[in-house]
C-alpha positions as semicolon CSV with decimal commas, in nm:
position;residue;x (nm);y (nm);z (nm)
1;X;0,135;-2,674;-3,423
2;X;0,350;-2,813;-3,722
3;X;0,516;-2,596;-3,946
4;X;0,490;-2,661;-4,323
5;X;0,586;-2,498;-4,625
6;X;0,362;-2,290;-4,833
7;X;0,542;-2,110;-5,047
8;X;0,445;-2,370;-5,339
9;X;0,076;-2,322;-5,261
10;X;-0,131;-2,158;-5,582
11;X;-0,464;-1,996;-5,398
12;X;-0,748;-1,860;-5,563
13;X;-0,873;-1,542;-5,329
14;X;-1,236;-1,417;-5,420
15;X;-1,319;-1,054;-5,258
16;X;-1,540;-0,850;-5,338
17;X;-1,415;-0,563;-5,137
18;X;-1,130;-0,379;-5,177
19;X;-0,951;-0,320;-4,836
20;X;-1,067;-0,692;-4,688
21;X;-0,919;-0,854;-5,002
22;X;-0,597;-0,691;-4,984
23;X;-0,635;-0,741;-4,606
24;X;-0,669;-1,109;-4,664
25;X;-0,386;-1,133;-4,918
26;X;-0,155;-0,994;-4,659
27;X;-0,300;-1,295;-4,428
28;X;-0,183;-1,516;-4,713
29;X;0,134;-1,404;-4,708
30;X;0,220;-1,393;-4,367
31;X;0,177;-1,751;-4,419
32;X;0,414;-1,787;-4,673
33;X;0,144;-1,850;-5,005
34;X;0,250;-1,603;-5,238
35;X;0,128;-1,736;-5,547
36;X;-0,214;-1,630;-5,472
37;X;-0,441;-1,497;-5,739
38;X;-0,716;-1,231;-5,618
39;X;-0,994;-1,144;-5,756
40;X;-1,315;-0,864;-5,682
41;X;-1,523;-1,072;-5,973
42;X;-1,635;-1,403;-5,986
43;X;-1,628;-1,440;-6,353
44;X;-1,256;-1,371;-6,384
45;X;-1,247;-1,671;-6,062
46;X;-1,395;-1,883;-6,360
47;X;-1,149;-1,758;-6,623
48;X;-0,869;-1,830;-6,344
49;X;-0,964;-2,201;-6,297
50;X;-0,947;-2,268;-6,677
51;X;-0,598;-2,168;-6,681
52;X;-0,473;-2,289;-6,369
53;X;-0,469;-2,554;-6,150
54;X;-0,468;-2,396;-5,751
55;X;-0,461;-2,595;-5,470
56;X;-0,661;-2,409;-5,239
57;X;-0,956;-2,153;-5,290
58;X;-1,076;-1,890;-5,070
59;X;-1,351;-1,738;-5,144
60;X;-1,628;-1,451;-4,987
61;X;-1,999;-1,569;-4,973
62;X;-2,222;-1,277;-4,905
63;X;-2,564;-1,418;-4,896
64;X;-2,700;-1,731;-4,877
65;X;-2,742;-1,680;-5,294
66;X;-2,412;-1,608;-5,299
67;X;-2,229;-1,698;-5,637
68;X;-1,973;-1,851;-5,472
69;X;-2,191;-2,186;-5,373
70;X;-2,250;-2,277;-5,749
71;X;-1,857;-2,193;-5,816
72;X;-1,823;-2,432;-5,511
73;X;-2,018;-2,690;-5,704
74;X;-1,930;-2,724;-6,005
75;X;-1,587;-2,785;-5,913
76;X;-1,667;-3,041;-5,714
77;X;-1,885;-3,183;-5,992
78;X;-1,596;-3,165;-6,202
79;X;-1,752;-2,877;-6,438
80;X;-1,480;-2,575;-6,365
81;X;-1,147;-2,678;-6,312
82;X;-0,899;-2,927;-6,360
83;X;-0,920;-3,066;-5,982
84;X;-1,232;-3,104;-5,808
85;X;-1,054;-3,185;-5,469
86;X;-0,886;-2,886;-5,402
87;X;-0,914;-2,722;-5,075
88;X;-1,171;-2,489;-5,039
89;X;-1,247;-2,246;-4,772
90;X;-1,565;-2,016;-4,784
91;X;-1,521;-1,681;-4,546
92;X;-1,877;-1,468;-4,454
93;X;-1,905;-1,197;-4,215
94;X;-2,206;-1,298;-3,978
95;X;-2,347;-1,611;-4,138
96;X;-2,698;-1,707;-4,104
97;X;-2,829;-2,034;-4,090
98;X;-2,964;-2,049;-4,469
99;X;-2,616;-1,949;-4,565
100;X;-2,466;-2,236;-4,306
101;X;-2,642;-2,452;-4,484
102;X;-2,573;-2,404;-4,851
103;X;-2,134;-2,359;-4,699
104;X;-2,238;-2,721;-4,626
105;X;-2,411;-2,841;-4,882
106;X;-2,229;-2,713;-5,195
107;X;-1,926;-2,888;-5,110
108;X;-1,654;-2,658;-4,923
109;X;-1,464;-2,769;-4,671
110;X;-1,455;-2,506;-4,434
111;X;-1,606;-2,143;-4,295
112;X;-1,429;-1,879;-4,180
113;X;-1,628;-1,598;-4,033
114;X;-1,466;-1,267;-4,067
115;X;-1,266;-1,046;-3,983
116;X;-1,059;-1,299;-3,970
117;X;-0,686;-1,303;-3,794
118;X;-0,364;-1,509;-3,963
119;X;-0,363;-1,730;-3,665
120;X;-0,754;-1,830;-3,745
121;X;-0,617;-1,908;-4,153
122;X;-0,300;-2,068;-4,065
123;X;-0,539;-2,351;-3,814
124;X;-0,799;-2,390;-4,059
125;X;-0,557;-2,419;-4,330
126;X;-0,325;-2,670;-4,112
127;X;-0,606;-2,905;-4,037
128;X;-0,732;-2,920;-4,422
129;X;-0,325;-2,995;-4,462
130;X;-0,296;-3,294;-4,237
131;X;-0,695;-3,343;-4,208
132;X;-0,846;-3,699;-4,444
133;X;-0,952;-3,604;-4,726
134;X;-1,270;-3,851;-4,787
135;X;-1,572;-3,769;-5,005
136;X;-1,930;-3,886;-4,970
137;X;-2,104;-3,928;-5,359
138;X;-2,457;-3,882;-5,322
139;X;-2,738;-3,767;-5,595
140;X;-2,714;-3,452;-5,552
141;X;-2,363;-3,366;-5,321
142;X;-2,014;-3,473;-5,397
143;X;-1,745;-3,316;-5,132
144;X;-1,599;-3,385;-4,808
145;X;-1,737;-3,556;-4,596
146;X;-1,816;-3,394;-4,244
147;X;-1,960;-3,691;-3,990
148;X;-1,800;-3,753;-3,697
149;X;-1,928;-4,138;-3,680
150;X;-1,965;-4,404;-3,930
151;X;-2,262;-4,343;-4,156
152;X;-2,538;-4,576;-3,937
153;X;-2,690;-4,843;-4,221
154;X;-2,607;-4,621;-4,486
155;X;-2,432;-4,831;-4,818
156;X;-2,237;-4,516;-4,939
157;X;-1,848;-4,584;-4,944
158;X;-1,637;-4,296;-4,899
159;X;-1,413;-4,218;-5,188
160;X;-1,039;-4,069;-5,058
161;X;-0,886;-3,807;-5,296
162;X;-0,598;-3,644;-5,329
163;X;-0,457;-3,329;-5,148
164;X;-0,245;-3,116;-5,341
165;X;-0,237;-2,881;-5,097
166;X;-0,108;-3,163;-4,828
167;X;0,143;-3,296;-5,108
168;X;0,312;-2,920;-5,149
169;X;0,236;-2,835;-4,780
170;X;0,469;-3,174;-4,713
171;X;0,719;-3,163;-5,018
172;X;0,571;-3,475;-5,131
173;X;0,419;-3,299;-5,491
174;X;0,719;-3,367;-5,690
175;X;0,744;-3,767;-5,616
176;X;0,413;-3,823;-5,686
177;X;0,206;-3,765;-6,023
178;X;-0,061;-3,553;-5,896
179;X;-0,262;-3,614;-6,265
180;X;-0,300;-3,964;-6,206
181;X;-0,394;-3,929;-5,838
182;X;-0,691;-3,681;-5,992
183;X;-0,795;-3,889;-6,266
184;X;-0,789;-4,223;-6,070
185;X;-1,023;-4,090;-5,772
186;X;-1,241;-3,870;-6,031
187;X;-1,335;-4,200;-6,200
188;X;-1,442;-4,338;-5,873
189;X;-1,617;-4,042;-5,776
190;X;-1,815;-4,097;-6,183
191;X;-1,874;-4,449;-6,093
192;X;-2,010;-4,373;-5,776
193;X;-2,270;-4,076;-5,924
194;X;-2,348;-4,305;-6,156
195;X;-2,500;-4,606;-5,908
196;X;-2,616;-4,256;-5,729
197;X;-2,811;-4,114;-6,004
198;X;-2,968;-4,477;-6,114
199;X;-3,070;-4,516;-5,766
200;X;-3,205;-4,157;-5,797
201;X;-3,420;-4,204;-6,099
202;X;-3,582;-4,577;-5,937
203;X;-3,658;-4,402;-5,588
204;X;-3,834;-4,091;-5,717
205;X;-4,033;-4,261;-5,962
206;X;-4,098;-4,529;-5,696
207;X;-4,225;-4,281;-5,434
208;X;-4,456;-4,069;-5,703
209;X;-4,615;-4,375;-5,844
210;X;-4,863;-4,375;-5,612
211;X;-4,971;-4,013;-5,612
212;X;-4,969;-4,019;-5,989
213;X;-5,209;-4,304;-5,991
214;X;-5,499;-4,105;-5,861
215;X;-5,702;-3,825;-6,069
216;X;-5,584;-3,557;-6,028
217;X;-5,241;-3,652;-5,946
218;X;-5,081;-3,522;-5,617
219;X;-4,900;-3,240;-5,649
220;X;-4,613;-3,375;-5,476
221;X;-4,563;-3,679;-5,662
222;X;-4,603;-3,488;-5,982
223;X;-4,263;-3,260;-5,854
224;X;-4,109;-3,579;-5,780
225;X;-4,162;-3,747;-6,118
226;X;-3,996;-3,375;-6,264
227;X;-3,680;-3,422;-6,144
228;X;-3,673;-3,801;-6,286
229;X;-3,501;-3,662;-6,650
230;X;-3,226;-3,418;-6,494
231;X;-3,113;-3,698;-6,274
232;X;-3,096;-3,930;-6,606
233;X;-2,966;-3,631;-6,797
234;X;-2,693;-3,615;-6,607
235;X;-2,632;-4,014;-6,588
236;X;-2,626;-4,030;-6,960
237;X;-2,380;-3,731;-6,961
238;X;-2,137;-3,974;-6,721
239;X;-2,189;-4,224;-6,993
240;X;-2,090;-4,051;-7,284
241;X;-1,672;-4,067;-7,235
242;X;-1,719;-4,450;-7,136
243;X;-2,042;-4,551;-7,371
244;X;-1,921;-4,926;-7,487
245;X;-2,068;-5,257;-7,405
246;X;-2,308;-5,248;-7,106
247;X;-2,259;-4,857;-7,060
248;X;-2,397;-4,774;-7,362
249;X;-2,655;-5,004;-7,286
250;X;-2,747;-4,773;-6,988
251;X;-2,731;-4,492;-7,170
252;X;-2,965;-4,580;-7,420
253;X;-3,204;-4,736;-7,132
254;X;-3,185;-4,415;-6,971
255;X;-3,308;-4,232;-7,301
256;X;-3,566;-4,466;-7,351
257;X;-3,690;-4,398;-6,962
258;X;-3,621;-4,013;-7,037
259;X;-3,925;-4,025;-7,366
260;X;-4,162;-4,192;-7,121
261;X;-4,147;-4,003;-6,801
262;X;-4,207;-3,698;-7,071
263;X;-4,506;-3,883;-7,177
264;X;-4,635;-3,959;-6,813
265;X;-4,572;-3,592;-6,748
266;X;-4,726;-3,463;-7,082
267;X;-5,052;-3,737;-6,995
268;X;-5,050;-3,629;-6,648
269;X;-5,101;-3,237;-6,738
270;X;-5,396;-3,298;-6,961
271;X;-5,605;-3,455;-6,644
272;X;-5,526;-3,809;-6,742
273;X;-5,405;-4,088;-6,540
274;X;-5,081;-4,232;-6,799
275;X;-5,158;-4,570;-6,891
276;X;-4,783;-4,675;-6,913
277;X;-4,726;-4,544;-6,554
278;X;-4,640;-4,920;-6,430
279;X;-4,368;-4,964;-6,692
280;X;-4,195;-4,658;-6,554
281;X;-4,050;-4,878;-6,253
282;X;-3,916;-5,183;-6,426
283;X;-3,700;-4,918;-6,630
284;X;-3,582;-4,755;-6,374
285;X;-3,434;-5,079;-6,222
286;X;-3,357;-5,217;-6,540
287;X;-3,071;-4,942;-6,540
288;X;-2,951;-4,997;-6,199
289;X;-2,938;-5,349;-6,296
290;X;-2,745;-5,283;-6,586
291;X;-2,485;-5,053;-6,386
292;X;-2,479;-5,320;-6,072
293;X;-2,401;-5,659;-6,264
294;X;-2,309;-5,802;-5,921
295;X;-2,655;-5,709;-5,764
296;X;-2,986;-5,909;-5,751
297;X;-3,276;-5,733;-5,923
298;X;-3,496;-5,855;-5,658
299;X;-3,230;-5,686;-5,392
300;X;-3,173;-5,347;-5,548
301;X;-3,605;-5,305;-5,608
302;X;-3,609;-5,392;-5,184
303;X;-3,377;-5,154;-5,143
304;X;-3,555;-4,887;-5,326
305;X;-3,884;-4,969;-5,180
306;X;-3,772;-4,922;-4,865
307;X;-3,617;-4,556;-4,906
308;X;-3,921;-4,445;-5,080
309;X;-4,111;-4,599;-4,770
310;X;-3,898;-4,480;-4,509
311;X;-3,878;-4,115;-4,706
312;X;-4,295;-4,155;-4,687
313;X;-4,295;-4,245;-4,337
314;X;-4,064;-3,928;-4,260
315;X;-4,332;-3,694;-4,505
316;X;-4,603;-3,780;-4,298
317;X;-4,440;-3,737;-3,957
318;X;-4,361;-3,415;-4,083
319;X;-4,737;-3,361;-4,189
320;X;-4,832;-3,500;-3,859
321;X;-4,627;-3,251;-3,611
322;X;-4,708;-2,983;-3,799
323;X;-5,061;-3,037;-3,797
324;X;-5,094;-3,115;-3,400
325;X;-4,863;-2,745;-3,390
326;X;-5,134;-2,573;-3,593
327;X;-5,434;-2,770;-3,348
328;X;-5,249;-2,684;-3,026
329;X;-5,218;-2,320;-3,164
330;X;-5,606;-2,312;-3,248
331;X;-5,660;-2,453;-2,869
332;X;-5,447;-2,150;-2,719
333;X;-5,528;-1,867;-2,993
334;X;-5,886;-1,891;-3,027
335;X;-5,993;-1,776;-3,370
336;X;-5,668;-1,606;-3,429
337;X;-5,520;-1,979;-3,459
338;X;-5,747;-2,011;-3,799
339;X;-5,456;-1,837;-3,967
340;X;-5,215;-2,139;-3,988
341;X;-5,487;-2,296;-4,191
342;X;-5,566;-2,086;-4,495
């Protein structure tokens, strides 16, 4: 295994307990990092990342709620901190599957199950050193991505960001500008929530149409159409440094979709079915349009027709299985079988 040098590594530790944090600091050093700020609170981790700018962040998850996920994520979302791409390893003692989950869904790069030897930190923290550092943009995930394979059919690029911790690890930090490296991939990682997010807004509107055109409405198309405005809300915040010319045009098409989704929503509560439920679409593409000059309108609405199919298709296998696993159980159980039914 290849030797680098550490020593101009600044970590971030989060522990929460006393003897395994300064056991883990020792673990730290023994690999050379010595700038390494540790902490037993997560709110001084956040007070940490507003002053500095670490390369690499280790951090305790106990629980699947764990604090440390949404830390996780809004530094990839480029909320808390200065660098969204720096290394991040979560550590849990036995982790569970929810908590497995949300390690890979909020963005980290790594788990690390303790107790935890040097040798096990030095590998993982070797292969984040000379590992590719590409991440996958989607609505609601920005971070590393983990597939072995080529994404099958999927139109996502991959956007590859910088590695401070690679650039110090290599004593490549000080002939580069590390700022610019930042800046240049966090625009690309804006412009691609932005298509993201656009995308968003048409396919969930596209897939509750249907259910909301029906009295009452279905309660699953109503949830749908509810997370239309946070999706915008947060395109229109990803506007607001660059709002000029056909940006600004989004933005305010975005607003304008925002006041009538409320409308549908406020329509839909009251028992009604909302009369300007068909104009809802045709907004929603009118902003992708704007964002994707290059793109036919008739090509981007096929494309969103055929997630919100595809996403329907998958609903009602779902609905299907489950409901030939609750008949089989009746056949076996007898009465007892009613149970998965009411």
């Amino acid at each position: 295994m290849p030797e680098y040098d550490l020593s101009q590594v600044e970590c971030i530790l989060f522990e929460p307990e006393g003897n395994v944090r300064r056991l883990m600091r020792d673990a730290l050093g023994h690999l050379r990092i010595s700038r390494v700020q540790a902490f037993g609170h997560m709110e001084d981790v956040r007070k940490a990342f507003g002053t500095g700018n670490p390369d690499l962040l280790v951090a305790d998850a106990t629980g699947a709620d764990s604090e440390t996920f949404r830390v996780v994520h809004a530094i990839r979302h480029g909320v808390l901190g200065a660098n969204p791409f720096l290394a991040i390893v979560v550590t849990a003692f036995n982790p569970t599957k929810p908590l497995l989950a949300r390690v890979t869904n909020c963005g980290a790069d790594a788990l690390l199950v303790k107790p935890l030897a040097p040798k096990q930190l030095h590998e993982r923290i070797t292969a984040l050193v000379e590992g590719p550092r590409n991440f996958v943009v989607t609505s609601d995930f920005i971070g590393p991505d983990r597939r072995k394979s080529p994404r099958e059919g999927s139109q996502i690029p991959l956007v590859e960001v910088p590695n401070t911790l690679r650039l110090k690890a290599t004593n490549a930090f000080g002939r580069t500008n590390p700022h610019e490296l930042i800046e240049r991939a966090s625009a690309e990682v804006n412009e691609q929530k932005l298509l993201r997010q656009a995308f968003q807004a048409a396919f969930l509107i596209e897939f509750a149409a249907p259910g909301l055109a029906v009295e009452p409405a279905e309660r699953i198309a109503v949830e749908h159409l509810t997370r239309v405005v946070p999706v915008l809300d947060d395109l229109i915040h990803r506007l607001s440094a660059q709002a000029t010319g056909s940006r600004a045009a989004a933005a305010d098409q975005a607003k304008a979709l925002i006041a009538a989704v409320e409308v549908a929503h406020a329509q839909i509560l009251s028992g009604m079915v909302p009369p300007g439920l068909d104009r809802l679409m045709p907004s929603a593409l009118e902003i992708m349009a704007t964002l994707s000059p290059d793109r036919l309108a008739d090509a981007l609405a096929r494309e969103v027709g055929a997630a919100a199919a595809l996403y329907r298709s998958r609903l009602n296998a779902l609905a299907e299985a489950k409901a030939a696993d609750g008949t089989k159980g009746f056949a076996q159980g007898g009465v007892a079988g009613t149970g998965g039914f009411l």
